[in-house]
Coordinates of C-alpha atoms in Angstrom, one line a residue:
Chain A
X1 CA 14.1 20.3 -47.3
X2 CA 11.3 21.8 -45.3
X3 CA 11.8 25.0 -47.1
X4 CA 11.7 23.4 -50.5
X5 CA 8.5 21.5 -49.7
X6 CA 6.9 24.7 -48.7
X7 CA 8.0 26.4 -51.9
X8 CA 6.7 23.4 -53.8
X9 CA 3.4 23.7 -52.0
X10 CA 3.2 27.4 -52.9
X11 CA 3.8 26.5 -56.5
X12 CA 1.2 23.8 -56.6
X13 CA -1.5 25.7 -54.8
X14 CA -0.7 29.3 -55.6
X15 CA 0.8 31.4 -52.9
X16 CA -2.5 33.2 -52.4
X17 CA -3.9 30.0 -50.9
X18 CA -1.2 29.9 -48.3
X19 CA -1.6 32.9 -46.0
X20 CA 1.6 34.2 -44.6
X21 CA 0.3 33.8 -41.1
X22 CA 0.2 30.1 -41.5
X23 CA 3.3 29.5 -43.6
X24 CA 5.3 31.6 -41.1
X25 CA 4.9 29.3 -38.0
X26 CA 8.0 27.2 -38.1
X27 CA 7.9 26.7 -34.3
X28 CA 4.5 24.9 -34.3
X29 CA 4.8 21.1 -34.1
X30 CA 1.9 19.3 -35.7
X31 CA -0.5 17.6 -33.4
X32 CA -2.5 14.4 -33.9
X33 CA -5.6 13.9 -31.7
X34 CA -6.5 10.3 -32.1
X35 CA -9.9 9.6 -30.4
X36 CA -11.2 6.2 -29.5
X37 CA -14.8 7.1 -30.5
X38 CA -17.8 8.2 -28.5
X39 CA -16.1 11.4 -27.3
X40 CA -18.2 13.5 -25.0
X41 CA -20.1 16.2 -26.9
X42 CA -22.6 17.1 -24.2
X43 CA -20.7 17.8 -21.0
X44 CA -17.1 19.1 -20.5
X45 CA -16.1 18.1 -24.0
X46 CA -12.5 18.1 -23.0
X47 CA -11.2 16.3 -26.1
X48 CA -13.0 18.5 -28.6
X49 CA -11.9 21.6 -26.6
X50 CA -8.3 20.4 -26.7
X51 CA -8.6 19.8 -30.5
X52 CA -9.9 23.4 -30.9
X53 CA -7.1 24.7 -28.7
X54 CA -4.4 22.8 -30.5
X55 CA -5.7 24.1 -33.8
X56 CA -5.2 27.6 -32.6
X57 CA -8.3 28.5 -30.7
X58 CA -11.7 29.8 -31.4
X59 CA -10.8 31.6 -34.7
X60 CA -8.9 28.6 -36.1
X61 CA -10.0 27.4 -39.5
X62 CA -11.5 24.0 -38.7
X63 CA -12.4 21.6 -41.5
X64 CA -14.6 18.6 -41.1
X65 CA -14.4 15.4 -43.2
X66 CA -17.5 13.2 -42.8
X67 CA -16.7 10.7 -45.6
X68 CA -16.4 7.8 -43.1
X69 CA -20.0 8.2 -42.0
X70 CA -23.1 6.5 -43.4
X71 CA -25.0 9.6 -42.5
X72 CA -22.6 12.5 -43.2
X73 CA -25.2 15.2 -42.9
X74 CA -26.3 14.1 -39.5
X75 CA -22.6 13.8 -38.4
X76 CA -21.8 17.3 -39.6
X77 CA -24.9 18.8 -38.0
X78 CA -23.9 17.3 -34.7
X79 CA -20.3 18.6 -34.8
X80 CA -21.3 21.9 -36.2
X81 CA -23.6 22.5 -33.2
X82 CA -21.0 21.4 -30.7
X83 CA -18.2 23.5 -32.1
X84 CA -20.5 26.5 -32.4
X85 CA -21.3 26.0 -28.7
X86 CA -17.6 25.9 -27.9
X87 CA -17.2 29.3 -29.6
X88 CA -15.5 28.2 -32.8
X89 CA -16.1 30.8 -35.4
X90 CA -14.7 29.2 -38.6
X91 CA -15.9 25.7 -39.0
X92 CA -16.5 24.3 -42.5
X93 CA -17.6 21.0 -43.9
X94 CA -15.2 19.9 -46.7
X95 CA -17.3 18.6 -49.6
X96 CA -15.5 15.3 -49.7
X97 CA -17.6 12.1 -50.0
X98 CA -16.3 10.4 -53.1
X99 CA -12.9 9.6 -54.6
X100 CA -13.5 12.2 -57.3
X101 CA -14.1 14.8 -54.6
X102 CA -10.6 14.0 -53.2
X103 CA -9.1 15.6 -56.4
X104 CA -11.4 18.6 -56.4
X105 CA -9.3 21.8 -56.2
X106 CA -11.8 23.4 -53.8
X107 CA -11.4 20.4 -51.4
X108 CA -7.6 20.7 -51.6
X109 CA -7.7 24.4 -51.0
X110 CA -9.8 24.0 -47.9
X111 CA -7.6 21.3 -46.5
X112 CA -4.4 23.2 -47.3
X113 CA -5.6 26.3 -45.4
X114 CA -6.8 24.3 -42.4
X115 CA -5.5 24.9 -38.9
X116 CA -7.4 21.8 -37.8
X117 CA -8.9 18.9 -39.6
X118 CA -11.5 16.6 -37.9
X119 CA -12.4 13.2 -39.4
X120 CA -15.7 11.9 -38.0
X121 CA -16.5 8.2 -37.3
X122 CA -18.1 5.6 -39.4
X123 CA -16.3 3.1 -41.6
X124 CA -12.6 3.5 -42.1
X125 CA -12.7 1.6 -45.4
X126 CA -15.3 4.0 -46.8
X127 CA -13.1 6.9 -45.7
X128 CA -10.0 5.4 -47.3
X129 CA -11.8 4.6 -50.5
X130 CA -12.0 8.4 -50.9
X131 CA -8.7 9.4 -49.5
X132 CA -6.2 6.7 -50.5
X133 CA -3.1 8.4 -52.0
X134 CA -5.4 11.2 -53.2
X135 CA -4.5 14.9 -53.6
X136 CA -6.7 15.5 -50.6
X137 CA -4.7 13.2 -48.4
X138 CA -1.5 14.8 -49.6
X139 CA -3.0 18.2 -48.8
X140 CA -3.7 17.0 -45.3
X141 CA -0.1 15.8 -44.9
X142 CA 1.2 19.1 -46.1
X143 CA -1.0 21.0 -43.6
X144 CA 0.3 18.8 -40.8
X145 CA 3.9 18.6 -41.7
X146 CA 4.5 22.0 -43.1
X147 CA 2.0 24.2 -41.3
X148 CA 1.7 22.3 -38.0
X149 CA -2.0 21.8 -38.4
X150 CA -3.8 19.7 -35.9
X151 CA -5.2 16.5 -37.4
X152 CA -8.0 14.8 -35.4
X153 CA -10.1 11.7 -36.0
X154 CA -12.6 9.8 -34.0
X155 CA -13.3 6.0 -34.3
X156 CA -12.9 5.3 -38.0
X157 CA -11.2 8.7 -38.2
X158 CA -8.7 7.4 -35.7
X159 CA -8.2 4.1 -37.4
X160 CA -7.0 5.8 -40.6
X161 CA -4.3 7.7 -38.8
X162 CA -1.8 4.8 -39.1
X163 CA -0.2 3.6 -42.3
X164 CA -1.0 0.0 -41.4
X165 CA -4.7 0.3 -40.8
X166 CA -6.9 -2.2 -39.0
X167 CA -9.5 -2.4 -41.7
X168 CA -11.8 -5.1 -40.3
X169 CA -11.8 -7.8 -37.6
X170 CA -14.5 -9.4 -35.4
X171 CA -14.1 -9.7 -31.7
X172 CA -13.3 -13.2 -30.5
X173 CA -12.0 -14.3 -27.0
X174 CA -8.5 -15.1 -28.3
X175 CA -6.3 -13.7 -31.1
X176 CA -6.4 -15.6 -34.3
X177 CA -4.1 -15.7 -37.3
X178 CA -6.7 -14.5 -39.7
X179 CA -9.0 -12.6 -37.4
X180 CA -8.2 -9.1 -38.9
X181 CA -7.7 -7.7 -42.3
X182 CA -5.2 -4.9 -42.6
X183 CA -5.2 -2.1 -45.2
X184 CA -3.5 1.1 -45.9
X185 CA -4.4 4.2 -43.9
X186 CA -3.3 7.9 -44.1
X187 CA 0.1 7.2 -42.5
X188 CA 0.3 10.1 -40.0
X189 CA 1.5 7.3 -37.7
X190 CA 4.2 5.1 -39.2
X191 CA 5.1 2.7 -36.5
X192 CA 1.8 1.6 -34.9
X193 CA -1.6 0.1 -35.5
X194 CA -4.5 2.0 -33.9
X195 CA -7.7 0.3 -32.6
X196 CA -10.6 2.3 -31.0
X197 CA -13.5 1.6 -28.7
X198 CA -10.7 -0.5 -27.1
X199 CA -11.8 -1.5 -23.6
X200 CA -15.5 -1.0 -24.2
X201 CA -15.5 -3.5 -27.2
X202 CA -12.9 -5.8 -25.7
X203 CA -10.6 -5.5 -28.6
X204 CA -7.3 -6.7 -27.1
X205 CA -7.6 -10.0 -28.9
X206 CA -8.2 -8.1 -32.2
X207 CA -5.3 -5.9 -31.7
X208 CA -3.1 -8.9 -30.8
X209 CA -4.2 -10.6 -34.0
X210 CA -3.0 -7.6 -35.9
X211 CA 0.3 -7.5 -34.1
X212 CA 0.9 -11.2 -34.8
X213 CA 0.8 -10.2 -38.5
X214 CA 3.0 -7.1 -37.9
X215 CA 5.3 -7.7 -34.9
X216 CA 7.4 -4.7 -36.0
X217 CA 4.6 -2.2 -35.1
X218 CA 3.2 -1.0 -31.8
X219 CA -0.4 -1.7 -30.9
X220 CA -2.3 1.3 -29.7
X221 CA -5.7 0.6 -28.2
X222 CA -7.7 3.8 -27.4
X223 CA -10.8 3.8 -25.2
X224 CA -14.0 5.6 -25.9
X225 CA -14.1 9.3 -24.8
X226 CA -10.3 9.2 -24.7
X227 CA -7.7 10.7 -27.0
X228 CA -4.1 10.0 -27.7
X229 CA -2.6 13.4 -28.4
X230 CA 0.8 13.3 -30.1
X231 CA 2.9 16.4 -30.4
X232 CA 5.2 15.5 -33.2
X233 CA 8.7 14.6 -31.9
X234 CA 7.9 16.1 -28.5
X235 CA 5.3 14.3 -26.3
X236 CA 2.5 11.9 -25.9
X237 CA -0.6 12.8 -23.8
X238 CA -3.8 10.9 -22.9
X239 CA -6.9 13.1 -22.6
X240 CA -10.4 12.3 -21.6
X241 CA -12.0 9.6 -19.6
X242 CA -10.3 6.2 -20.2
X243 CA -6.8 5.0 -21.1
X244 CA -4.5 4.1 -23.9
X245 CA -3.2 0.6 -24.0
X246 CA 0.1 0.3 -25.6
X247 CA 1.2 -3.2 -26.7
X248 CA 4.8 -3.6 -27.9
X249 CA 5.4 -6.9 -29.7
X250 CA 8.9 -6.0 -31.0
X251 CA 10.6 -8.6 -28.8
X252 CA 7.7 -11.1 -29.1
X253 CA 8.2 -14.7 -30.0
X254 CA 5.1 -16.1 -31.8
X255 CA 4.2 -19.1 -33.8
X256 CA 2.4 -17.0 -36.5
X257 CA 4.6 -18.2 -39.3
X258 CA 4.4 -21.9 -38.3
X259 CA 0.7 -22.4 -38.0
X260 CA -2.4 -22.7 -40.2
X261 CA -5.3 -20.4 -39.8
X262 CA -7.1 -23.0 -37.8
X263 CA -4.3 -23.4 -35.2
X264 CA -4.0 -21.3 -32.1
X265 CA -1.7 -18.3 -31.8
X266 CA 1.0 -18.3 -29.2
X267 CA 2.4 -14.9 -28.3
X268 CA 5.3 -14.7 -25.8
X269 CA 7.1 -11.7 -24.4
X270 CA 4.8 -8.8 -25.3
X271 CA 5.3 -5.5 -23.4
X272 CA 2.1 -3.9 -22.1
X273 CA 1.7 -0.3 -20.9
X274 CA -1.5 1.3 -19.6
X275 CA -1.4 5.0 -20.0
X276 CA -4.4 6.7 -18.3
X277 CA -6.0 9.9 -19.2
X278 CA -4.4 12.9 -17.5
X279 CA -0.9 11.6 -18.1
X280 CA 1.6 13.2 -20.4
X281 CA 4.9 11.7 -21.4
X282 CA 7.7 14.0 -22.7
X283 CA 9.8 12.2 -25.2
X284 CA 13.5 13.0 -24.7
X285 CA 15.4 13.5 -27.9
X286 CA 17.9 10.7 -27.1
X287 CA 17.8 7.6 -25.0
X288 CA 20.4 9.2 -22.7
X289 CA 18.0 11.9 -21.7
X290 CA 15.5 9.4 -20.4
X291 CA 15.5 9.7 -16.7
X292 CA 12.1 8.6 -15.6
X293 CA 10.4 6.1 -17.8
X294 CA 11.2 2.4 -18.2
X295 CA 13.4 1.9 -21.2
X296 CA 10.8 -0.3 -23.0
X297 CA 8.2 2.4 -22.7
X298 CA 10.5 5.1 -23.7
X299 CA 11.4 3.4 -26.9
X300 CA 7.7 2.9 -27.7
X301 CA 6.8 6.5 -27.0
X302 CA 9.7 7.7 -29.0
X303 CA 8.5 5.6 -32.0
X304 CA 5.0 6.9 -31.6
X305 CA 6.0 10.5 -31.3
X306 CA 8.1 10.4 -34.5
X307 CA 4.9 10.2 -36.5
X308 CA 5.1 9.2 -40.2
X309 CA 6.9 10.9 -43.1
X310 CA 5.1 13.5 -45.1
X311 CA 3.3 11.8 -48.0
X312 CA 3.4 14.1 -50.9
Chain B
X1 CA 11.8 -34.8 5.1
X2 CA 9.3 -36.3 2.7
X3 CA 9.6 -39.6 4.5
X4 CA 9.0 -38.0 7.9
X5 CA 6.0 -36.2 6.7
X6 CA 4.5 -39.4 5.3
X7 CA 5.3 -41.1 8.7
X8 CA 3.6 -38.2 10.4
X9 CA 0.6 -38.5 8.2
X10 CA 0.3 -42.2 8.9
X11 CA 0.5 -41.5 12.6
X12 CA -2.2 -38.8 12.4
X13 CA -4.6 -40.7 10.2
X14 CA -3.8 -44.3 11.0
X15 CA -1.8 -46.4 8.6
X16 CA -4.9 -48.3 7.5
X17 CA -6.1 -45.0 5.9
X18 CA -3.0 -44.7 3.7
X19 CA -2.9 -47.7 1.3
X20 CA 0.6 -48.8 0.4
X21 CA -0.2 -48.3 -3.3
X22 CA -0.5 -44.6 -2.7
X23 CA 2.1 -44.0 -0.2
X24 CA 4.6 -45.9 -2.3
X25 CA 4.6 -43.5 -5.3
X26 CA 7.6 -41.2 -4.7
X27 CA 8.0 -40.6 -8.4
X28 CA 4.6 -39.0 -8.9
X29 CA 4.7 -35.2 -8.9
X30 CA 1.5 -33.6 -7.8
X31 CA -0.6 -32.0 -10.5
X32 CA -2.9 -29.0 -10.4
X33 CA -5.6 -28.7 -12.9
X34 CA -6.9 -25.1 -12.8
X35 CA -9.9 -24.6 -14.9
X36 CA -11.3 -21.3 -16.1
X37 CA -14.9 -22.4 -15.7
X38 CA -17.5 -23.8 -18.1
X39 CA -15.4 -26.8 -19.0
X40 CA -17.0 -29.1 -21.6
X41 CA -19.1 -31.8 -19.9
X42 CA -21.0 -32.9 -23.0
X43 CA -18.6 -33.5 -25.9
X44 CA -14.9 -34.5 -25.8
X45 CA -14.5 -33.4 -22.2
X46 CA -10.7 -33.2 -22.7
X47 CA -10.2 -31.3 -19.4
X48 CA -12.1 -33.7 -17.2
X49 CA -10.5 -36.7 -19.0
X50 CA -7.1 -35.2 -18.3
X51 CA -8.0 -34.7 -14.6
X52 CA -9.1 -38.4 -14.4
X53 CA -6.0 -39.5 -16.1
X54 CA -3.6 -37.4 -13.9
X55 CA -5.4 -38.8 -10.9
X56 CA -4.5 -42.3 -11.9
X57 CA -7.2 -43.4 -14.4
X58 CA -10.6 -44.9 -14.2
X59 CA -10.1 -46.6 -10.8
X60 CA -8.6 -43.6 -9.1
X61 CA -10.3 -42.4 -5.9
X62 CA -11.9 -39.1 -6.9
X63 CA -13.4 -36.8 -4.3
X64 CA -15.6 -33.9 -5.0
X65 CA -16.0 -30.7 -3.0
X66 CA -19.1 -28.7 -3.9
X67 CA -19.0 -26.2 -1.0
X68 CA -18.5 -23.3 -3.4
X69 CA -21.8 -24.0 -5.1
X70 CA -25.2 -22.5 -4.1
X71 CA -26.7 -25.7 -5.4
X72 CA -24.3 -28.4 -4.3
X73 CA -26.6 -31.3 -5.0
X74 CA -27.2 -30.2 -8.6
X75 CA -23.5 -29.7 -9.0
X76 CA -22.6 -33.1 -7.7
X77 CA -25.3 -34.8 -9.7
X78 CA -23.9 -33.3 -12.9
X79 CA -20.3 -34.3 -12.2
X80 CA -21.3 -37.7 -10.9
X81 CA -23.0 -38.4 -14.3
X82 CA -20.2 -37.1 -16.4
X83 CA -17.5 -39.0 -14.6
X84 CA -19.6 -42.2 -14.6
X85 CA -19.9 -41.7 -18.3
X86 CA -16.1 -41.3 -18.6
X87 CA -15.7 -44.7 -16.9
X88 CA -14.6 -43.5 -13.4
X89 CA -15.4 -46.2 -10.9
X90 CA -14.6 -44.6 -7.6
X91 CA -16.1 -41.1 -7.3
X92 CA -17.4 -39.8 -4.0
X93 CA -18.9 -36.6 -2.8
X94 CA -17.1 -35.3 0.3
X95 CA -19.7 -34.2 2.9
X96 CA -18.1 -30.7 3.2
X97 CA -20.5 -27.8 3.2
X98 CA -19.7 -25.9 6.4
X99 CA -16.7 -24.9 8.4
X100 CA -17.5 -27.6 11.0
X101 CA -17.5 -30.2 8.3
X102 CA -13.9 -29.2 7.5
X103 CA -12.9 -30.7 10.8
X104 CA -14.9 -33.9 10.5
X105 CA -12.6 -36.9 10.6
X106 CA -14.6 -38.6 7.9
X107 CA -14.0 -35.6 5.6
X108 CA -10.3 -35.6 6.4
X109 CA -10.1 -39.4 5.8
X110 CA -11.7 -39.1 2.4
X111 CA -9.4 -36.2 1.3
X112 CA -6.3 -37.9 2.6
X113 CA -7.0 -41.1 0.6
X114 CA -7.8 -39.2 -2.6
X115 CA -6.0 -39.7 -5.8
X116 CA -7.8 -36.7 -7.2
X117 CA -9.8 -33.9 -5.7
X118 CA -12.2 -31.8 -7.7
X119 CA -13.6 -28.5 -6.5
X120 CA -16.7 -27.3 -8.4
X121 CA -17.6 -23.7 -9.2
X122 CA -19.8 -21.2 -7.3
X123 CA -18.4 -18.6 -5.0
X124 CA -14.8 -18.8 -3.9
X125 CA -15.6 -16.9 -0.6
X126 CA -18.2 -19.5 0.3
X127 CA -15.7 -22.2 -0.4
X128 CA -12.9 -20.5 1.7
X129 CA -15.2 -19.9 4.6
X130 CA -15.4 -23.7 4.9
X131 CA -11.7 -24.5 4.1
X132 CA -9.6 -21.6 5.5
X133 CA -6.7 -23.1 7.4
X134 CA -8.9 -26.0 8.2
X135 CA -7.9 -29.7 8.8
X136 CA -9.6 -30.4 5.5
X137 CA -7.4 -27.9 3.7
X138 CA -4.3 -29.4 5.3
X139 CA -5.4 -32.9 4.3
X140 CA -5.7 -31.7 0.7
X141 CA -2.2 -30.2 0.9
X142 CA -0.8 -33.5 2.3
X143 CA -2.5 -35.5 -0.5
X144 CA -1.0 -33.2 -3.1
X145 CA 2.5 -32.8 -1.6
X146 CA 3.1 -36.2 -0.1
X147 CA 1.1 -38.5 -2.3
X148 CA 1.1 -36.6 -5.6
X149 CA -2.6 -36.4 -5.8
X150 CA -4.2 -34.3 -8.5
X151 CA -6.0 -31.2 -7.3
X152 CA -8.5 -29.7 -9.7
X153 CA -10.8 -26.7 -9.4
X154 CA -13.1 -25.0 -11.9
X155 CA -14.2 -21.3 -11.7
X156 CA -14.4 -20.6 -7.9
X157 CA -12.5 -23.8 -7.4
X158 CA -9.7 -22.3 -9.6
X159 CA -9.7 -19.0 -7.8
X160 CA -8.9 -20.7 -4.5
X161 CA -5.8 -22.4 -5.8
X162 CA -3.6 -19.4 -5.1
X163 CA -2.6 -18.0 -1.8
X164 CA -3.5 -14.5 -2.7
X165 CA -7.1 -15.1 -4.0
X166 CA -9.1 -12.7 -6.1
X167 CA -12.2 -12.6 -3.8
X168 CA -14.3 -10.1 -5.5
X169 CA -14.2 -7.4 -8.2
X170 CA -16.5 -6.0 -10.8
X171 CA -15.6 -5.6 -14.4
X172 CA -14.8 -2.1 -15.6
X173 CA -13.1 -0.9 -18.7
X174 CA -9.9 0.1 -17.0
X175 CA -8.1 -1.1 -13.9
X176 CA -8.8 0.8 -10.7
X177 CA -7.0 1.0 -7.4
X178 CA -9.9 -0.4 -5.4
X179 CA -11.6 -2.5 -8.0
X180 CA -10.9 -5.8 -6.4
X181 CA -10.8 -7.3 -3.0
X182 CA -8.2 -9.9 -2.2
X183 CA -8.4 -12.7 0.3
X184 CA -6.6 -15.8 1.3
X185 CA -6.9 -19.0 -0.8
X186 CA -5.7 -22.5 -0.4
X187 CA -2.1 -21.7 -1.5
X188 CA -1.4 -24.5 -3.9
X189 CA 0.0 -21.7 -6.0
X190 CA 2.3 -19.3 -4.1
X191 CA 3.4 -16.8 -6.7
X192 CA 0.3 -15.9 -8.7
X193 CA -3.2 -14.6 -8.7
X194 CA -5.7 -16.7 -10.7
X195 CA -8.7 -15.2 -12.5
X196 CA -11.2 -17.3 -14.5
X197 CA -13.7 -16.9 -17.3
X198 CA -11.0 -14.6 -18.4
X199 CA -11.5 -13.6 -22.0
X200 CA -15.2 -14.4 -22.0
X201 CA -15.9 -12.0 -19.1
X202 CA -13.2 -9.4 -20.2
X203 CA -11.4 -9.6 -16.9
X204 CA -8.0 -8.2 -17.9
X205 CA -8.7 -4.9 -16.1
X206 CA -9.8 -6.8 -13.0
X207 CA -6.6 -8.9 -13.1
X208 CA -4.5 -5.7 -13.6
X209 CA -6.2 -4.1 -10.7
X210 CA -5.2 -7.1 -8.5
X211 CA -1.6 -6.9 -9.8
X212 CA -1.4 -3.2 -9.1
X213 CA -2.0 -4.2 -5.4
X214 CA 0.4 -7.1 -5.6
X215 CA 3.1 -6.4 -8.2
X216 CA 5.2 -9.2 -6.8
X217 CA 2.8 -11.9 -8.1
X218 CA 2.0 -13.2 -11.6
X219 CA -1.4 -12.7 -13.0
X220 CA -2.9 -15.8 -14.5
X221 CA -6.1 -15.4 -16.6
X222 CA -7.7 -18.7 -17.6
X223 CA -10.4 -18.8 -20.3
X224 CA -13.5 -20.9 -20.1
X225 CA -13.2 -24.5 -21.1
X226 CA -9.5 -24.2 -20.6
X227 CA -7.2 -25.5 -17.9
X228 CA -3.8 -24.6 -16.8
X229 CA -2.2 -27.9 -15.8
X230 CA 0.9 -27.6 -13.6
X231 CA 3.1 -30.6 -12.9
X232 CA 4.9 -29.5 -9.8
X233 CA 8.4 -28.3 -10.6
X234 CA 8.3 -29.9 -14.1
X235 CA 6.0 -28.3 -16.6
X236 CA 3.1 -26.0 -17.5
X237 CA 0.5 -27.1 -20.0
X238 CA -2.7 -25.5 -21.4
X239 CA -5.5 -27.9 -22.1
X240 CA -8.9 -27.3 -23.7
X241 CA -10.3 -24.7 -26.0
X242 CA -9.0 -21.2 -25.1
X243 CA -5.8 -19.7 -23.7
X244 CA -4.0 -18.8 -20.5
X245 CA -3.0 -15.1 -20.3
X246 CA 0.0 -14.6 -18.2
X247 CA 0.7 -11.1 -17.0
X248 CA 4.0 -10.4 -15.2
X249 CA 4.2 -7.1 -13.3
X250 CA 7.4 -7.8 -11.5
X251 CA 9.2 -5.1 -13.5
X252 CA 6.2 -2.8 -13.7
X253 CA 6.3 0.9 -12.7
X254 CA 2.9 2.0 -11.4
X255 CA 1.5 5.0 -9.5
X256 CA -0.5 2.8 -7.2
X257 CA 1.1 4.1 -4.0
X258 CA 0.8 7.7 -5.1
X259 CA -2.9 8.0 -6.0
X260 CA -6.2 8.1 -4.2
X261 CA -8.9 5.5 -5.1
X262 CA -10.5 8.1 -7.4
X263 CA -7.4 8.7 -9.5
X264 CA -6.5 6.6 -12.5
X265 CA -4.0 3.8 -12.5
X266 CA -0.9 4.0 -14.6
X267 CA 0.9 0.7 -15.2
X268 CA 4.1 0.7 -17.3
X269 CA 6.3 -2.2 -18.4
X270 CA 4.1 -5.3 -17.8
X271 CA 5.1 -8.5 -19.6
X272 CA 2.3 -10.3 -21.4
X273 CA 2.3 -13.9 -22.6
X274 CA -0.5 -15.7 -24.4
X275 CA -0.3 -19.4 -24.0
X276 CA -2.8 -21.2 -26.1
X277 CA -4.4 -24.6 -25.5
X278 CA -2.3 -27.5 -26.8
X279 CA 1.0 -25.9 -25.7
X280 CA 3.2 -27.4 -23.1
X281 CA 6.2 -25.7 -21.5
X282 CA 8.8 -27.8 -19.8
X283 CA 10.4 -25.9 -17.0
X284 CA 14.2 -26.4 -16.9
X285 CA 15.6 -26.8 -13.5
X286 CA 18.0 -23.9 -13.9
X287 CA 18.1 -20.8 -16.0
X288 CA 21.1 -22.1 -17.8
X289 CA 19.0 -25.0 -19.2
X290 CA 16.6 -22.6 -20.9
X291 CA 17.3 -22.9 -24.6
X292 CA 14.0 -22.0 -26.2
X293 CA 11.7 -19.7 -24.3
X294 CA 12.2 -15.9 -23.8
X295 CA 13.9 -15.4 -20.4
X296 CA 11.0 -13.3 -19.1
X297 CA 8.6 -16.2 -19.8
X298 CA 10.9 -18.8 -18.5
X299 CA 11.1 -17.0 -15.1
X300 CA 7.4 -16.7 -14.9
X301 CA 6.8 -20.4 -15.8
X302 CA 9.4 -21.4 -13.3
X303 CA 7.7 -19.4 -10.5
X304 CA 4.3 -20.9 -11.4
X305 CA 5.6 -24.5 -11.6
X306 CA 7.2 -24.2 -8.1
X307 CA 3.7 -24.2 -6.6
X308 CA 3.3 -23.3 -3.0
X309 CA 4.7 -24.8 0.2
X310 CA 2.8 -27.6 2.0
X311 CA 0.5 -26.0 4.5
X312 CA 0.3 -28.4 7.4

């Protein structure tokens, strides 16, 4: 299956566009670097360094997508300077700001050859207007699933990582039935909803509101200057300054289906895990191999690490 | 036992101080009204009305303790006006502002005869400096346990309800090993730590910090204009505008004992329950009688409703 997909990709894009050095890396698992926004770009820059490293190092082909931003030029200039300072030699802005751009063969070529793709912050809805089920999005999926490219996103770029995307939602003290609007994201994550700036913007009630709508999914709240690093099928790691808050509603009992939008949400029996930066969780391949972690956490980590299916 | 304690109380205080109408109410369970601060005093005043009702109605003997406040006169004037407006006919300020006052026989007499006792907000440490293991505190316990008096507290007055009291702790994005200082409260609640202004002041990380220290206790976060009403051994109810957030760490796995104060807390496998205003939970007398609620919630509610032992 993997082989067939790679063959298909070659047919679609032309084998010249898929250098042998990339296509011949079956042992590389794709990584996702999901950043809660406001990552350090001045000091140690541990998250951006990690992204560069997971993409293959200083000579990796790094592609930037700034379509989420209201000021894409400013955003690109900032990251261009930072990554140059980190020694990256091959950074390129993908000319992708409109939905038409997302079908441009040059855009697709750039994404297909990427070792790392970085989506900047801004508005996740603006970003998804460009990318939704587009050839560009499919090229990103192929780069991740077939080549093991590293896909990173900060803030809005993090929100789009999940298939069920938190599109909009104000912050109120308590969760509410209609507090958030969901939309479709890129689907690198299948079983979770991501929220960013999590502790800094007090978004627990917003995330709970989303989980009330979708109690089959995990809630993943990522703090600022903090990244959830997922090595597909292998491990979960938290990098940076803060924590990742994991809320598991799969055994929850709630009154969501029984109340009107004016009535108050009751949510009973959620599991909460606080995973601080510096901690890495190896995900055993089967439940039997779990020696260390509480079962409820292990199940959640396992789901997260599975990532989503390739969308092609 | 109950009978003996009542006899003892009569001996201690003189039978004339214990009117028959109060002493002869064996069917009344004591109530606790634990208010997250900033309760409505202008509009519907549902929480203060409920306190008055649980104390016995408009003619109940209501006693106010303002020792937590930096401006006790102002605090008393405010509640005096509100309760007069609610039709309460027998409200009295207890002259209790210092530790010496807490041994004053007049103070003890007033507390012993109370149908309801209301502790205003301010600083829980100031309040406990007066009350800690004092005759006044013991009189409050006797009123609650032997007479079924209703004990209410708002903000600082809520914090002191538990035996393990959250004395101090700043708000930071993530829980920390040394973020909070604990102290001894009045102990009407034995198995929980109370925090107030919970959602409004984003105190989840502060409550989690406390639970990391005491993973044997429940965390109870009460929103502003919201009260947790406990009918001893019978039921838990949430009254007002917000919600009560119940965090149960009893099955948590944390690194608290392994880290220095600079290192980051990991907390895995917490249970979270969001109980909104308007919901009441009857606590079955045994686990077998639990038909409706998730087991984890039921256990937590049962612990909460047990209240603490009489301190005498």
